[in-house]
Short mmCIF file of C-alpha atoms and ligand atoms in Angstrom, two decimals:
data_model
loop_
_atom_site.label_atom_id
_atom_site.label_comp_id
_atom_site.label_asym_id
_atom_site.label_seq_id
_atom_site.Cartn_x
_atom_site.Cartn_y
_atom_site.Cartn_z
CA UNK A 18 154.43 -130.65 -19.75
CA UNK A 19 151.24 -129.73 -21.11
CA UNK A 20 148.43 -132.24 -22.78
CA UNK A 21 147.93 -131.06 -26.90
CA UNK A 22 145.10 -131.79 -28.52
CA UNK A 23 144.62 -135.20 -30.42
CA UNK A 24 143.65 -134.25 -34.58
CA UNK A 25 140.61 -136.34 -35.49
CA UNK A 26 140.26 -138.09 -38.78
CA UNK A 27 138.95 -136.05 -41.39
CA UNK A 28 141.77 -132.88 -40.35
CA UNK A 29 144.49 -132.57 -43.15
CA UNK A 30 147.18 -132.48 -41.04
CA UNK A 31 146.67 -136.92 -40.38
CA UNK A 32 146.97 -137.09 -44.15
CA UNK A 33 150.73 -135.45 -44.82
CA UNK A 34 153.79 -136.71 -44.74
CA UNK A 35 156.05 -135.98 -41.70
CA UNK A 36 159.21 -134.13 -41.99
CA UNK A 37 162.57 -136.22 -40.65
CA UNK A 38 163.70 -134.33 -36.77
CA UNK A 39 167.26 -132.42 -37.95
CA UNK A 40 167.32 -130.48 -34.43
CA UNK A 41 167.26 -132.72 -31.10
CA UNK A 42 166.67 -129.96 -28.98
CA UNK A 43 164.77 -128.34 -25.74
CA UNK A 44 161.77 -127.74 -27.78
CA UNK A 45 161.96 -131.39 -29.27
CA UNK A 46 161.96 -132.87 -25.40
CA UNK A 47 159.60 -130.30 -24.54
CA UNK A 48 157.52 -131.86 -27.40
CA UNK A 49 157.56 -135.16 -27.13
CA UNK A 50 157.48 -134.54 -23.24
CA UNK A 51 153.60 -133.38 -24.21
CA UNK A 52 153.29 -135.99 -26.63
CA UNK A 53 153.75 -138.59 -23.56
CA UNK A 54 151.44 -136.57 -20.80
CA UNK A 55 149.14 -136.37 -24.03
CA UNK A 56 149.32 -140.61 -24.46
CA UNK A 57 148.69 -141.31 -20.72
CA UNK A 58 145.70 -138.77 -20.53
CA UNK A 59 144.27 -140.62 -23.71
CA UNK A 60 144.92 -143.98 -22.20
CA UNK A 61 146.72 -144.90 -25.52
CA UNK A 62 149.41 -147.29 -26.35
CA UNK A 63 150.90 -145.49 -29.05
CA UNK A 64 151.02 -141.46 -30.24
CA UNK A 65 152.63 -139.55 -33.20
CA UNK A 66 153.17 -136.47 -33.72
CA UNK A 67 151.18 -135.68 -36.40
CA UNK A 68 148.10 -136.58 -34.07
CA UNK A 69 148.96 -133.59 -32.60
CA UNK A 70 149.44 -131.62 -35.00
CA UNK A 71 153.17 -131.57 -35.46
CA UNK A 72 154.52 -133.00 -38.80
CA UNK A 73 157.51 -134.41 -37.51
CA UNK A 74 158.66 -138.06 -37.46
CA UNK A 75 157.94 -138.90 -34.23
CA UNK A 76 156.33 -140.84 -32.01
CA UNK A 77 156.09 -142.18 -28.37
CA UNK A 78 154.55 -145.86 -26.98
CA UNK A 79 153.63 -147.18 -23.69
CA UNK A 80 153.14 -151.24 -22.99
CA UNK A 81 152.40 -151.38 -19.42
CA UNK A 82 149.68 -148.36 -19.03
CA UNK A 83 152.31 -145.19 -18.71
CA UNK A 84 154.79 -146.20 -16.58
CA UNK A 85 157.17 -147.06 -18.98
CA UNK A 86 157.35 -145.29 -22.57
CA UNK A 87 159.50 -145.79 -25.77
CA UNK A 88 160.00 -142.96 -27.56
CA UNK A 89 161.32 -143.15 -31.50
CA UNK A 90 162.37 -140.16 -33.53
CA UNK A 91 163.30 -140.74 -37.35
CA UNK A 92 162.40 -144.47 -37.08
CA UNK A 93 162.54 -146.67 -39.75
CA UNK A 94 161.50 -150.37 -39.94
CA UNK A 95 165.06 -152.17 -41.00
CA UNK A 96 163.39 -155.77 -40.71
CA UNK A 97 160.04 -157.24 -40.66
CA UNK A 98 159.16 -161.18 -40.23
CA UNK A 99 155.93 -162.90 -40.58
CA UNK A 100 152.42 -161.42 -40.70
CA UNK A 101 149.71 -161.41 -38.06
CA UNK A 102 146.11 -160.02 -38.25
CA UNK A 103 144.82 -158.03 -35.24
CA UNK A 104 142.22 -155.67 -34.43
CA UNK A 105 143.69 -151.70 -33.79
CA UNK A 106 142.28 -148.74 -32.91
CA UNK A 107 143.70 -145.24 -32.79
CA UNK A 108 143.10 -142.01 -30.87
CA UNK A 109 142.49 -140.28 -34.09
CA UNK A 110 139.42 -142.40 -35.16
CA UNK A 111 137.55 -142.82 -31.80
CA UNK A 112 135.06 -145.86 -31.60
CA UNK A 113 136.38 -147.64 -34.82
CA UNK A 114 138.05 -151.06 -34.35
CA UNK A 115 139.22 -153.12 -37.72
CA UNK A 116 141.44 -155.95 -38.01
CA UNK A 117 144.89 -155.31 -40.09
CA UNK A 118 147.57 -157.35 -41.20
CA UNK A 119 151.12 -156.22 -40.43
CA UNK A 120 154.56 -157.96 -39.71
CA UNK A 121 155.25 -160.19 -36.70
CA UNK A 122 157.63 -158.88 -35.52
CA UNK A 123 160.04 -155.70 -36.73
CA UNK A 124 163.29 -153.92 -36.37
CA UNK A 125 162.90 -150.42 -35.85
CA UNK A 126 166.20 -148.27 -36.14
CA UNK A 127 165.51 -144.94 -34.43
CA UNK A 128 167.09 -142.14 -32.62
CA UNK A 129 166.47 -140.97 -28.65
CA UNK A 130 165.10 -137.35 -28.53
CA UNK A 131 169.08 -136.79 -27.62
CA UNK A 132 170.04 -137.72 -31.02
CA UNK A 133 171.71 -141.09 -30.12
CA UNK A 134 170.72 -144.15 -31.97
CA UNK A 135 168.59 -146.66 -30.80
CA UNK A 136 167.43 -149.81 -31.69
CA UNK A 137 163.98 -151.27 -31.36
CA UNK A 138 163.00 -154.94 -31.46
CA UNK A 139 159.45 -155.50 -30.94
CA UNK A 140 156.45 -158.45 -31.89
CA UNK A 141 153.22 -158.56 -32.03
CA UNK A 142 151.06 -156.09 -30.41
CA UNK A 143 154.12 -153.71 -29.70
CA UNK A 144 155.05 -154.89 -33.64
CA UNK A 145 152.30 -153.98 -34.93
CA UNK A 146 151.78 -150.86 -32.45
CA UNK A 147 155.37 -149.19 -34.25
CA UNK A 148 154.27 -150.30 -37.69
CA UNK A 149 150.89 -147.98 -36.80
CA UNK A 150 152.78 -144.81 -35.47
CA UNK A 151 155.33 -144.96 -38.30
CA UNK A 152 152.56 -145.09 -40.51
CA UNK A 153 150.65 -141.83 -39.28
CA UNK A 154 154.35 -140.07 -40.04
CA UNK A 155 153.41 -141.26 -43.78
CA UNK A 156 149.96 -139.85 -43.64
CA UNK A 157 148.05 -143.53 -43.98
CA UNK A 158 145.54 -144.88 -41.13
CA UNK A 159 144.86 -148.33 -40.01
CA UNK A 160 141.19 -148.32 -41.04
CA UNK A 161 143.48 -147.76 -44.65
CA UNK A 162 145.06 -151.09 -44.19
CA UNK A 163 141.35 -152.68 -42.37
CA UNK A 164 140.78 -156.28 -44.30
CA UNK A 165 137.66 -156.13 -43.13
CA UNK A 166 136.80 -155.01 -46.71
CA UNK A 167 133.99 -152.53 -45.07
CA UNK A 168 135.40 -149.24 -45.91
NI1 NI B 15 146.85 -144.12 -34.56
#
C-alpha cells in the first residue's frame, strides 16, 4: 500500500465527472488499497477517488477511526428518506466547515472491488458521509451544497 496525495480544491481534476469501474482487478485493489492507507493517514471518514486523482467511481469510508472500512465502487443512491442539516468537512477543502442538507438516511447499491454486488444502508452521519463521496465522483463539493448562504 502506499499513501497518494489528497487534490486540493481549486485542482481540475475535483471538478470532473468520474468514469464507472468496468475492470475489478489487481490494480483496482491495489488502488483502493491506497485509497484506505490514504483515509487513515488523513484521519478522514470518507475518500474518493477523484481526491486522489483517479477519475473513477469510487470511494472508501471508515465509522469507527480505521478499523473498519466500507468500500463502494459504481455506487448509486437507489433510495433516500428525510432530510437532515449537518456540518461536513472534506480532505479536499482543509479548515472549511458548512452545514448541508442531505437525505436521512439512503440506499446505496454498489459493487465490492471483486465485482460482487453490495448493498449499503446507512443514516445520518454515515448517510450523509456516502451522499458526499458519491458526490465528488460527480465533480460537486459540499461547500456547493453549504446553506450557509456565505459562498
Ligand atoms: Ni470530500
Amino acid at each position: 500500500m502506499a499513501k497518494r496525495r489528497i487534490y486540493q480544491v481549486g485542482e481540475n481534476v475535483l471538478r470532473q465527472v468520474s468514469k464507472p469501474v468496468t475492470e475489478f482487478d489487481d490494480k483496482l485493489s491495489a488502488l483502493m488499497d491506497d485509497m484506505i492507507e490514504t483515509l487513515v493517514i488523513a484521519d478522514g471518514a470518507g475518500l474518493a477517488a477523484p481526491q486522489v486523482g483517479v477519475l473513477k467511481r469510487i470511494f472508501v469510508a471508515t465509522f469507527d477511526g480505521g478499523k473498519t472500512f466500507v468500500e463502494a465502487v459504481n455506487p448509486v443512491i437507489v433510495k433516500a428518506k428525510g432530510s437532515k442539516v449537518a456540518p461536513e468537512g472534506c480532505l479536499s477543502i482543509p479548515n472549511a466547515r458548512e452545514k448541508v442538507e442531505r437525505p436521512r438516511s439512503v440506499v446505496v447499491e454498489a459493487f465490492d472491488r471483486h465485482g460482487n454486488p453490495i448493498t449499503l444502508k446507512a443514516s445520518g452521519f454515515e448517510a450523509a458521509c456516502f451522499c458526499h463521496e458519491i458526490d465528488h465522483l460527480d465533480g460537486i463539493l459540499f461547500t456547493d451544497r453549504a446553506i450557509n448562504g456565505k459562498r
